Every structure is written in C-alpha cells, then in structure tokens.
Coordinates of C-alpha atoms and ligand atoms in Angstrom, one line a residue:
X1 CA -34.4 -35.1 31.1
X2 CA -33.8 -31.9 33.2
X3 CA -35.9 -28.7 32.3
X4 CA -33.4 -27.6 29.3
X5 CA -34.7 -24.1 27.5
X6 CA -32.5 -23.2 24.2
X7 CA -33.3 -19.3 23.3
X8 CA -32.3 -18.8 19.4
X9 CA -30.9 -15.3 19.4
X10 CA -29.3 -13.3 22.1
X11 CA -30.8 -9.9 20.6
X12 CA -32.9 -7.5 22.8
X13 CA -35.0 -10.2 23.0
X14 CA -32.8 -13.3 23.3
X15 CA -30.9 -11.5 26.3
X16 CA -34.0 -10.7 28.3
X17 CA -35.8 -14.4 28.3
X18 CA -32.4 -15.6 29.7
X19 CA -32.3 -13.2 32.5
X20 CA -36.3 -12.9 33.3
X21 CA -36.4 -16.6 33.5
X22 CA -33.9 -16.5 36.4
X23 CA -35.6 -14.3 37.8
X24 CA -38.8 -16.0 37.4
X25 CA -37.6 -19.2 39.5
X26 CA -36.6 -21.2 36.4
X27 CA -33.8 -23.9 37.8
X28 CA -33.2 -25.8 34.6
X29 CA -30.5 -24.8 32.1
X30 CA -30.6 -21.9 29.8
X31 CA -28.4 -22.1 26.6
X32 CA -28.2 -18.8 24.5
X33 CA -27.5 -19.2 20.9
X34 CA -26.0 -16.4 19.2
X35 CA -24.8 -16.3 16.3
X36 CA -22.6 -13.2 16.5
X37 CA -19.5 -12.9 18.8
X38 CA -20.4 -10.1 20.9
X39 CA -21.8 -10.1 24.2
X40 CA -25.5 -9.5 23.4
X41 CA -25.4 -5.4 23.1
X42 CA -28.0 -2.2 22.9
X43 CA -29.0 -1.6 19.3
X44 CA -30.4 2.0 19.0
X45 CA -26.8 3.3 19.8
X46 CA -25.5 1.8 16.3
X47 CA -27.4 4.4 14.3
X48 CA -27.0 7.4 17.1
X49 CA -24.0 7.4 19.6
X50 CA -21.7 4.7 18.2
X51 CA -19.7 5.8 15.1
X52 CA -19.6 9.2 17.0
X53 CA -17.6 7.4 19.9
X54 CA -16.8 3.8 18.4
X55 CA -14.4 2.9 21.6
X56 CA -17.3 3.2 24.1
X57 CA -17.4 0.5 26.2
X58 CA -21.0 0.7 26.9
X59 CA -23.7 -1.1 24.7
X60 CA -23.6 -4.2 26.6
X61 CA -27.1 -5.6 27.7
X62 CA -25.5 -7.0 30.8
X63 CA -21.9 -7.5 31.4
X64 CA -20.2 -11.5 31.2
X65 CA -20.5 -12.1 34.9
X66 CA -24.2 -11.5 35.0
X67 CA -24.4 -14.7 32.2
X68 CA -22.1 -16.7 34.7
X69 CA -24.0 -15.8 38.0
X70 CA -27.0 -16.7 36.6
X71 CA -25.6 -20.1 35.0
X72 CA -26.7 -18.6 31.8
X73 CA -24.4 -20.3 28.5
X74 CA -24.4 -18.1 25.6
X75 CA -23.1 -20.3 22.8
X76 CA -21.5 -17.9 20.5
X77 CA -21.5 -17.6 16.4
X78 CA -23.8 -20.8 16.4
X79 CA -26.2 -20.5 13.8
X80 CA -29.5 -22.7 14.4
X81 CA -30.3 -24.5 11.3
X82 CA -33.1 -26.8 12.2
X83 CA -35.9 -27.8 13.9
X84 CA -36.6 -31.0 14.9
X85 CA -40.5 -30.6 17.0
X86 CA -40.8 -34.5 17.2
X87 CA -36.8 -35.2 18.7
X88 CA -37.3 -31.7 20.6
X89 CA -33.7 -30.7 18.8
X90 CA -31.9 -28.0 17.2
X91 CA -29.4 -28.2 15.3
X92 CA -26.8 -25.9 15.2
X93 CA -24.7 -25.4 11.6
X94 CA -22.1 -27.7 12.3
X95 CA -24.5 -30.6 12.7
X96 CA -24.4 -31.0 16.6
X97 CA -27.4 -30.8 18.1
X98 CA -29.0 -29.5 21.4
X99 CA -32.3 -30.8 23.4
X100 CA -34.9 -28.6 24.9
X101 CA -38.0 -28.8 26.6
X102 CA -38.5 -25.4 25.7
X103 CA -37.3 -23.6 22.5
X104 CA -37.6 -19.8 22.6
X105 CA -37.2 -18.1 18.7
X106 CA -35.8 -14.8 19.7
X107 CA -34.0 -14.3 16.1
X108 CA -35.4 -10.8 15.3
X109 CA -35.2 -9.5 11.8
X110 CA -32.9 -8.7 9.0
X111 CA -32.2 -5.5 6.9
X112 CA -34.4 -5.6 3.6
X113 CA -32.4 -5.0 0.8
X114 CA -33.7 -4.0 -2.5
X115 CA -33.5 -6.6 -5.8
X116 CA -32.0 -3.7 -8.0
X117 CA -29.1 -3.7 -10.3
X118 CA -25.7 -3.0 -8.8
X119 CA -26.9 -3.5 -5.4
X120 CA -23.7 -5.3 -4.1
X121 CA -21.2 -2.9 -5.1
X122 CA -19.0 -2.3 -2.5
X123 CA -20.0 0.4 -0.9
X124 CA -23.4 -0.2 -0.6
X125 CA -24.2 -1.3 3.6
X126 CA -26.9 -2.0 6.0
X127 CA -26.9 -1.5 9.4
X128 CA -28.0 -4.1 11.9
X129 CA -25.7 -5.5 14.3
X130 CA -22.4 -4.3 15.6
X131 CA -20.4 -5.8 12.9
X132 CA -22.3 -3.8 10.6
X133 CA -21.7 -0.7 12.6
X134 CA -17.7 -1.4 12.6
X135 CA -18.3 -1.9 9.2
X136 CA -19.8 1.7 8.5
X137 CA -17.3 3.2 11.2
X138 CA -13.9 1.5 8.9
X139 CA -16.2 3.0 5.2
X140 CA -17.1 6.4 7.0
X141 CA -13.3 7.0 7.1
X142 CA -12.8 7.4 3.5
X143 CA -15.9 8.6 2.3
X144 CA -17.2 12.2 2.0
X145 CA -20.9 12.2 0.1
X146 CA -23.0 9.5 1.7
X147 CA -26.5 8.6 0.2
X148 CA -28.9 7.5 2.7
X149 CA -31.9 5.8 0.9
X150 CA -35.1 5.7 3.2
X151 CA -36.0 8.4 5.0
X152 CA -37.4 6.2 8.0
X153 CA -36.1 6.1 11.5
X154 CA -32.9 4.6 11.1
X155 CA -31.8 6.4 7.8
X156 CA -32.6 9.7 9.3
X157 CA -30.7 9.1 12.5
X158 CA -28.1 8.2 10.6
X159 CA -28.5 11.1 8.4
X160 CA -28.2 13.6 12.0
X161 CA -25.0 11.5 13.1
X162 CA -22.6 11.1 9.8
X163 CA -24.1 15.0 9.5
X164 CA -22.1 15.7 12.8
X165 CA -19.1 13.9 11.6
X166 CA -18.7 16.3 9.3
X167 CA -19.7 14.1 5.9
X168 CA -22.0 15.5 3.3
X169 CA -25.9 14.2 3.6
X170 CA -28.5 12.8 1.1
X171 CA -31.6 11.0 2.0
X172 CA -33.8 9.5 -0.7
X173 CA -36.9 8.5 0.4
X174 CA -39.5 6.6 -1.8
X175 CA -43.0 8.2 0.1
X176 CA -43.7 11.6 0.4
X177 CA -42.7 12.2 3.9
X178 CA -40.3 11.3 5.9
X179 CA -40.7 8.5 8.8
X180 CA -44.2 8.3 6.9
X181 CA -45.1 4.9 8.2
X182 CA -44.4 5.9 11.9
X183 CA -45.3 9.4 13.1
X184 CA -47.8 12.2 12.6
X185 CA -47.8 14.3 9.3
X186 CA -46.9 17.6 11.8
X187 CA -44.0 15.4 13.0
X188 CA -42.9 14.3 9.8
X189 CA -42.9 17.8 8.4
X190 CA -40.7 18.9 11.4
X191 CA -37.9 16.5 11.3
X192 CA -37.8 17.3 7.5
X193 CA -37.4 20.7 8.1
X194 CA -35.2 20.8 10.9
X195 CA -33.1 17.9 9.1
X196 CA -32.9 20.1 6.3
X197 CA -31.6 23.6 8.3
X198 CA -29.2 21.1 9.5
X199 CA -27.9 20.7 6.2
X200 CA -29.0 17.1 5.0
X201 CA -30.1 17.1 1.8
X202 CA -33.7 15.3 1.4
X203 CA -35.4 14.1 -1.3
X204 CA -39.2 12.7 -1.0
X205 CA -40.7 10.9 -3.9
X206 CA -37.1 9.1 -4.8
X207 CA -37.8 5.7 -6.3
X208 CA -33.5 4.3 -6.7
X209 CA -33.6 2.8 -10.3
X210 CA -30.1 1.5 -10.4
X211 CA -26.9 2.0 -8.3
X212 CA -23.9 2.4 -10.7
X213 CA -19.9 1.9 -9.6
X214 CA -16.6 2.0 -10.6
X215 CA -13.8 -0.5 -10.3
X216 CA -16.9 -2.3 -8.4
X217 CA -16.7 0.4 -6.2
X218 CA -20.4 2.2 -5.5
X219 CA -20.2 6.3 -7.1
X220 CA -23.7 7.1 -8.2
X221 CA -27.4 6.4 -7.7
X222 CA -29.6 6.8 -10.3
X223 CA -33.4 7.5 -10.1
X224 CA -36.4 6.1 -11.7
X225 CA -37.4 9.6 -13.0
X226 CA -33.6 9.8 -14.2
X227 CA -32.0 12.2 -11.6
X228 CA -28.6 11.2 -10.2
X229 CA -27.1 11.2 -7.0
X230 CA -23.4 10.6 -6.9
X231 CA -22.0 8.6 -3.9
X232 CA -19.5 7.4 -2.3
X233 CA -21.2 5.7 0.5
X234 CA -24.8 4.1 0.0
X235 CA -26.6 3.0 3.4
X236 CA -30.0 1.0 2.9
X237 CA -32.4 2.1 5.3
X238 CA -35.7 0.6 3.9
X239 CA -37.2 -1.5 6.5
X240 CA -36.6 -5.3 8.2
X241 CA -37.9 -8.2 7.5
X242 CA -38.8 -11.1 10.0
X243 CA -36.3 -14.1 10.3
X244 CA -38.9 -16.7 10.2
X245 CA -37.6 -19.1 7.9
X246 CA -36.4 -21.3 11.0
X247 CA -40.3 -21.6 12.5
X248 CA -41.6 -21.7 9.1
X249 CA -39.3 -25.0 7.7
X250 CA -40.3 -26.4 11.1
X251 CA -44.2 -26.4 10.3
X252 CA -45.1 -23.5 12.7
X253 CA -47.6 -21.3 11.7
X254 CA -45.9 -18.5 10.3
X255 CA -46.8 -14.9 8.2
X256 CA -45.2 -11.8 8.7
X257 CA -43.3 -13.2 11.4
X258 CA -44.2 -16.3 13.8
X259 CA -47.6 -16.5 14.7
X260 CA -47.9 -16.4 18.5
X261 CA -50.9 -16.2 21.2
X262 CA -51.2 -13.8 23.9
X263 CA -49.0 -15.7 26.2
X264 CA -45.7 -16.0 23.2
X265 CA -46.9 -19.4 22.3
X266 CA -46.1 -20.6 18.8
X267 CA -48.8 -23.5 17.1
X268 CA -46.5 -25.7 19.2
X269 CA -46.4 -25.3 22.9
X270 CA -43.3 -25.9 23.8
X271 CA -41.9 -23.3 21.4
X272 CA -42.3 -19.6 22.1
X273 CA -41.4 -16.4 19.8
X274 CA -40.5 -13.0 20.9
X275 CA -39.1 -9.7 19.9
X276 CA -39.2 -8.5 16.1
X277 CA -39.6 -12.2 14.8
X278 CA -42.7 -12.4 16.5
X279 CA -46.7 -11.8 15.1
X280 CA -49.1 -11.5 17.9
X281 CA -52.9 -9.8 18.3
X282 CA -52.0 -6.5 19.5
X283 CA -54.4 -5.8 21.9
X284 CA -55.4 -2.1 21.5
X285 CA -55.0 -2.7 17.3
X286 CA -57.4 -5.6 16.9
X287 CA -55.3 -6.9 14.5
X288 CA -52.2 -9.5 14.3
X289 CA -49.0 -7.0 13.6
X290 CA -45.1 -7.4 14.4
X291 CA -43.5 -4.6 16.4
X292 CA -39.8 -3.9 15.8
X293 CA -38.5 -1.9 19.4
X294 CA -36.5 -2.5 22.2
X295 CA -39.7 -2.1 24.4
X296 CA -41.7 -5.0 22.5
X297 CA -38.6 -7.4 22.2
X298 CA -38.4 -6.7 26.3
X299 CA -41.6 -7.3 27.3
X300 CA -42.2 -10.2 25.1
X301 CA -39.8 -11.6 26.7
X302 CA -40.7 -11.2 30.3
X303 CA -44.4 -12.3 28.8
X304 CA -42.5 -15.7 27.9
X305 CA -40.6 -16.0 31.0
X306 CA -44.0 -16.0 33.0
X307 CA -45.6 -18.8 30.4
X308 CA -42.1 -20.9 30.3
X309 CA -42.5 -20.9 34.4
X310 CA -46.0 -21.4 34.6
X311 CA -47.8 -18.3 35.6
X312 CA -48.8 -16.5 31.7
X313 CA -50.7 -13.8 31.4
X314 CA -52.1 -11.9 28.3
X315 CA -49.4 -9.6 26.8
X316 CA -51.1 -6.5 26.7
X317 CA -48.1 -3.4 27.1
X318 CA -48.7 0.0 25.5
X319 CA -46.1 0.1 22.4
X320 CA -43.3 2.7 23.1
X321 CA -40.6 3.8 20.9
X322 CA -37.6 6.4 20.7
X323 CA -35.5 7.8 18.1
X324 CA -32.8 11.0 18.6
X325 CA -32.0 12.8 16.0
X326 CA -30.4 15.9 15.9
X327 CA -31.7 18.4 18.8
X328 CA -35.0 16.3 18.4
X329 CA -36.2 13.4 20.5
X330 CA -39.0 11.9 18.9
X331 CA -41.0 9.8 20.9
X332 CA -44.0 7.5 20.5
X333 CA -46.9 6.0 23.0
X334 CA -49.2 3.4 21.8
X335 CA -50.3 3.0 17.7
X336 CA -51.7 5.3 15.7
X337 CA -53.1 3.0 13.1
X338 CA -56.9 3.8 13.1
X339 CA -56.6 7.0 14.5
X340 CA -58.7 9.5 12.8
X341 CA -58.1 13.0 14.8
X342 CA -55.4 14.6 16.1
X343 CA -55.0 17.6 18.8
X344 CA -51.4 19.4 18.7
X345 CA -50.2 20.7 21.8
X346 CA -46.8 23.2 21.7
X347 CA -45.5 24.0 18.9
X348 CA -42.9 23.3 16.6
X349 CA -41.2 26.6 16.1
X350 CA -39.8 25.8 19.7
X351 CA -38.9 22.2 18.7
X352 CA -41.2 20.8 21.5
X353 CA -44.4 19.9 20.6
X354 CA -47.0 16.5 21.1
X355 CA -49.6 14.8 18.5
X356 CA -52.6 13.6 20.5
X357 CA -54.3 10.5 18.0
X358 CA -57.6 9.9 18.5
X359 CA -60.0 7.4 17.3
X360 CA -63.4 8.7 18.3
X361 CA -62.7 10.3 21.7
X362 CA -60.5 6.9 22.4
X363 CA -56.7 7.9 22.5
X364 CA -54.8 5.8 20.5
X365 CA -51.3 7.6 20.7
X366 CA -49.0 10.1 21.2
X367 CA -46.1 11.6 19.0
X368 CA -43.8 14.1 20.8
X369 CA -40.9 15.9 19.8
X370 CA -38.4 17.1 23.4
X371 CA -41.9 16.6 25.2
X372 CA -40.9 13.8 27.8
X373 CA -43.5 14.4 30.1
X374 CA -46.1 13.6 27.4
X375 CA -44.8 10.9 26.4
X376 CA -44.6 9.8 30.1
X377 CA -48.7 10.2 30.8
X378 CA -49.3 9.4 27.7
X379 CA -48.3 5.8 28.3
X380 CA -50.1 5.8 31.6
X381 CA -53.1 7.3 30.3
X382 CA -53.1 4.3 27.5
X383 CA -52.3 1.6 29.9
X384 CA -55.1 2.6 32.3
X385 CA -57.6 3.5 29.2
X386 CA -58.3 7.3 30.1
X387 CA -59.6 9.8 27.2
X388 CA -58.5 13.1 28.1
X389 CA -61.2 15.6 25.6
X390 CA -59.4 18.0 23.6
X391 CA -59.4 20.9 26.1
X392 CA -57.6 18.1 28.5
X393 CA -54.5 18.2 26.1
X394 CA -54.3 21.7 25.3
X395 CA -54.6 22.6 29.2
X396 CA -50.9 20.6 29.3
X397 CA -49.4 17.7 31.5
X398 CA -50.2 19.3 34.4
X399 CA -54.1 18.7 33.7
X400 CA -53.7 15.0 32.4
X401 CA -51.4 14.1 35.5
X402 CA -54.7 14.9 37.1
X403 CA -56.9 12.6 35.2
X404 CA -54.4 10.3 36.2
X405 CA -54.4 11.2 39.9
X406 CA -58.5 10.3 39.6
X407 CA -58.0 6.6 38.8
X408 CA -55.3 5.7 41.6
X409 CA -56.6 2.5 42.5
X410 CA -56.0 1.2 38.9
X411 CA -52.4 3.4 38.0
X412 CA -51.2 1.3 41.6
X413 CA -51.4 -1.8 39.0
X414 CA -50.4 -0.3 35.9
Ligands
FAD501 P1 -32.4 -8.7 17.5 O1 -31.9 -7.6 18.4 O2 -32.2 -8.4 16.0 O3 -31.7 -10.0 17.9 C1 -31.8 -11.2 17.1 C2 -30.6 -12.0 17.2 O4 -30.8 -13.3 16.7 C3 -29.4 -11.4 16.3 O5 -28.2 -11.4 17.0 C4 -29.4 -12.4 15.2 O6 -28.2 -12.4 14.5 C5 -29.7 -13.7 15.9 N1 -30.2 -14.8 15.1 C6 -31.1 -14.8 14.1 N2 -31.3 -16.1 13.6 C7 -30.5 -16.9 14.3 C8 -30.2 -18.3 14.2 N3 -30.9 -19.1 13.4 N4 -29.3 -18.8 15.1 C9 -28.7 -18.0 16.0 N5 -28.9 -16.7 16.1 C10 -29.8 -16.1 15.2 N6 -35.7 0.3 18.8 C11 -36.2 1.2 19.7 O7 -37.1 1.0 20.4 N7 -35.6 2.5 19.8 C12 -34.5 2.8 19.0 O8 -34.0 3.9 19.1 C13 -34.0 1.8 18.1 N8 -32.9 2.1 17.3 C14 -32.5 1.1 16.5 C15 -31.3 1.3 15.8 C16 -30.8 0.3 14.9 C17 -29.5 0.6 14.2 C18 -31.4 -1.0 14.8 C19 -30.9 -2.0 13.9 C20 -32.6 -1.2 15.5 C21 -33.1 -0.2 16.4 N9 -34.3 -0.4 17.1 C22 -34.7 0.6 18.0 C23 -35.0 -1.7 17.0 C24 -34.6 -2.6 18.1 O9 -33.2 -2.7 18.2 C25 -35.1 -4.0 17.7 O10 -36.6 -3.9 17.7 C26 -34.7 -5.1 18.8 O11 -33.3 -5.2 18.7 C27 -35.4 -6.4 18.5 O12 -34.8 -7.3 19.4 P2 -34.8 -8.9 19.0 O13 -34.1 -9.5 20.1 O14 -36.1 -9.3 18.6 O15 -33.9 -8.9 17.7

C-alpha cells in the first residue's frame, strides 16, 4: 500500500502535521479528519477579537488552496470512532473506514464542564470551537448580566471583551486568585486589579453550588456559601480536558492525555499524538505534563512531521503562551512549576512589568505584562540555558541581550 497518514483533528495541531509533513518531503497521502465544518481556524481570537468583529474573515490557519496545493484532503464533520491497530483502520462514524500506515491523534481537548444541578439550562455555554463562539455571539445579543465562572485565562479574556461590548461582568472564580494555576501571584494581583477598575466584577473564593432558571432558561447562580449571582448568560471557563478516549479504547497507553515519547510516539509506532491531547516528559519539568497552547500544538507537530519522515529528534521547545486582555498582554516563557524565587523588574503601576522564576539560580520562567522584549530574551535565554543573577534582570533587556550576545555560537542553533 502507498505511504497513507490519516491525522484525527484539524485543530492547531491537526493543521500543522499536514502542512509540515509536505514540507518535510512526505509523498504519500495525507487525509485530515475534522470533525467540524470549518476550514481549520486560529483559536485564541474566539475569546479576544471575534465576538467583537464576528464577520472577520481572518482566523483561517491557511486558506483552501494551500490544502489543494499540497494534495492535502480535509475530510470534514467525520468523527473517528475507532481504532483498529491490528487492520491499521479507522473508522469514521458512519462505519466507512480509512487505512494508514501512520495515524496522527491531533484531537485536542474539550471544555470541562461541572456535574452540578441545572447545568444544562439554556444559557449556560462553553467556548471551544467556532461554533461555540457563533453560539455566544447569537446569546450575547439578548443578554445584559453575564456570569463568567473561572477566573483562568479564557474566562478573564472573555470577561475584558463582552466588558467592551458594553454587557455587565461577573467572574466567579473557585481559588483565590485569578489565573492562579498559570502566572505569578504579582501578575495575578494585577489583572485583578486592573480587571476590576475596568468594571468586571470579581469574586475569588466562589465555589457555584447550583445554577437555577426559568422557563429552562438560566437567571441565577447560586453559591456554596449561599450568595447569589443572577444571570442571564453563564459561560464555563474551568479548564479542558484531554480527548483521549479514542487512544485509550484502542489499548494505547494513556493518562492525562496520550502518553508519547520525545519524538510524539504513542506505545504503538506507527501512531503519533500531538497538541493538547498529548502527555509527554517535558524536558525542563522532569515530569510527564500536557500543555494546552498554540505554540505546543505547533511544534508537536513539526516534532511528528520529522519522526513520520524519518529524521526525529527529542522535542525539547521552551513553552510559550499569550493571553490579551484588556490594555494587558500577559505573556509567559518556559514553566514555573518548581520555581522557588522570583525577581520583578518594572512595575505595575505603569502596567508593564516582568516576573523572573527561579529555581536555585536556574531560570525557569518569565511572566510579563506589555513587556515583549522580555518575553523575547526570555525564551532565548531558556532555550540556550543562561542564568542571568538578580542584578542581570533588574539592569533590564538591554543587559540580558548581552548575555545573549556572549553565547553566539549556540543562539546561531537556537
Ligand atoms: P484543537 O485546536 O482543539 O483541535 C482538535 C480538533 O480535533 C478539534 O477540531 C476537534 O473537534 C477535533 N476532534 C477531536 N476528536 C475527534 C475525532 N474523534 N474525530 C475527528 N475530529 C476530532 N493558546 C495560546 O497559546 N494562546 C492563546 O491566546 C489561546 N487562546 C485560546 C482561546 C480559546 C477560546 C481556546 C479554546 C483556546 C485557546 N488557546 C490559546 C489554546 C489553544 O487554542 C490550544 O492549545 C490549541 O488549539 C490546541 O490545538 P490542538 O490541535 O491540539 O487541539
């Protein structure tokens, strides 16, 4: 049989394993199994740009032709039900059934939603894909009072943008701080503030107890300690989960995502994971994790591009993330899980400020807030391995694009 690779979702992820193995020399055919209807599309604009300018034509990933010039099929709202490792088949939902000699799981993950009475009044949304987002845009329209619940990154984008549409603001989050599982306490404390002086409303400390409606029609939440929010919009912000069920039915080691090696492969060979569905060693964390960004889902990719076409090497990228909201960009460089320091450099009262982590005198990551240009180094200094010392970061870019200037020879092949 010809070289035949079928890539399960046509996500961030999905999109990027077709193109990068075209690019990597790979003459066989490439299906794309979607099982949405749109072109495959840029997520982080759902919860930021999108519902302020619904009609924009640009979230597409690539445009149609790219698919065609490429002889890349996208096969679209095909849902892969099955496995088969021994036939080397999937099958899609309506029984028919494609070959591969290589399989690339690319499905990403889904909105978690909480088991809690009156959950699926209408109402009540989630926002993943662009349906979703149509979805909020057609509910925005009518409502007034929205309740965000989970102060994370997607709630409290969302919390800046329907803010700017003019609708009234609540976030309940259940931690004490906001976007408490991903950024500095300084930056948390920030984003609350300046959320808050842009007058959303945010609660920490806000375990939802029950969401109550009328007519089957979401209008209040109520809390655990008995307060009561009323609503007339709910959006659940409160995490993903990994679609894994596919790899896991089909015998492949699977946790908290699909287990994969340094080079994307799954227990079996032939079958590769990417993107937010995947759990790999992270390099700099010495642990197994899953990452949910664009820049993972990307890379990953490319990673199983090299592997499908026979020249792997060890994933080991620096982890990178975004997230606008408001007048803040908030960005992130490498993980801050063991870090136990942190040097501050700016400040907040002029909205631009960084949090250098440390673990030791290693450098773990970097948090910044409008500061581009440490975010920038900071993913250099990370993928090269320099420590600047504390008097380094407070000196300011100008003294760590020197460190970097020391190690040239290395930065050439960063
Ligand atoms: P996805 O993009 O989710 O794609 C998976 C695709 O597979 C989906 O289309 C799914 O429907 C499909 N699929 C699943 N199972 C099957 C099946 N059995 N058969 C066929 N198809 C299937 N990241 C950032 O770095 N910065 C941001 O600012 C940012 N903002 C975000 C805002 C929003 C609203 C969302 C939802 C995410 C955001 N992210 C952001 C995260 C980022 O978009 C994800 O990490 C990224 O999309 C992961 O890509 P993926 O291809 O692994 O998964």
């Amino acid at each position: 049989m010809r070289e035949q690779c079928v890539i399960v979702g046509a996500g961030h992820a999905g999109s990027q394993a077709a193109a990068s193995l075209r690019q990597e020399g790979y003459d066989g055919q490439i299906l794309l199994v979607s099982d949405e209807r749109d072109l495959p599309y840029h997520k982080p604009p759902l919860s930021k740009g999108f519902l302020k300018s619904p009609d924009s034509p640009a979230l597409v990933l690539r445009n149609a032709d790219f698919y065609r010039d490429n002889a890349i099929e996208i096969v679209y709202g095909a849902t892969v039900s099955e496995i088969d490792r021994q036939a080397k088949t999937v099958r899609l939902g309506d029984a028919k059934r494609l070959s591969y000699t290589q399989l690339v799981l690319a499905t990403g993950s889904r909105p978690r939603l909480p088991a809690l009475s009156g959950a699926t009044l209408e109402g009540i949304v989630s926002l993943r894909t662009l349906a979703d987002a149509r979805r909020l845009n057609e509910l925005l329209q009518g409502a007034s009072q929205a309740v965000i619940v989970g102060g994370g990154y997607i709630g409290m984008e969302l919390a800046h943008t329907l803010t700017a549409l003019g609708r009234k603001v609540t976030v309940l989050e259940a931690a004490p701080r906001v976007l408490a599982r991903s950024v500095a306490p300084e930056v948390s404390r920030h984003v609350h503030e300046r959320s808050v002086a842009a007058g959303i409303e945010i609660v920490t400390g806000a375990s939802v107890a029950v969401f109550e409606g009328v007519h089957g029609r979401v209008s209040q939440l109520r809390l655990e300690d008995g307060r009561v929010f009323a609503a007339d919009l709910v959006i659940l912000g409160i995490g993903a989960v990994p679609n894994v069920e596919l790899a896991a039915a089909a015998g492949l080691a699977a946790e908290n995502g699909a287990v994969v090696d340094d080079h994307m492969r799954t227990s079996d060979p032939a079958i590769l994971a990417v993107g937010d569905c995947a759990s790999f060693g992270h390099w700099q964390a010495g642990r197994r994790l899953r990452l949910e960004s664009v820049q993972n889902a990307t890379d990953q990719a490319k990673n199983a591009a090299r592997t499908i076409a026979g020249r792997p090497s060890p994933y080991r990228e620096v982890a990178w993330f975004w997230s606008d909201q408001g007048d803040m960009k908030l960005q992130t460089a490498g993980l801050a899980l063991n870090a136990d320091r942190r040097v501050i450099t700016g400040s907040p009262e002029t909205n631009a400020f960084a949090v250098y982590h440390f673990r030791r005198a290693e450098l773990v990551a970097v948090d910044s807030v409008n500061r581009p240009a440490d975010h920038m180094i900071a993913r250099k200094l990370l993928a090269i391995g320099i420590n600047p010392s504390e008097a380094d970061v407070l000196a300011g870019p100008q003294r760590l694009k020197e460190l970097l200037s020391q190690a040239p020879a290395v930065l050439e092949h960063s």
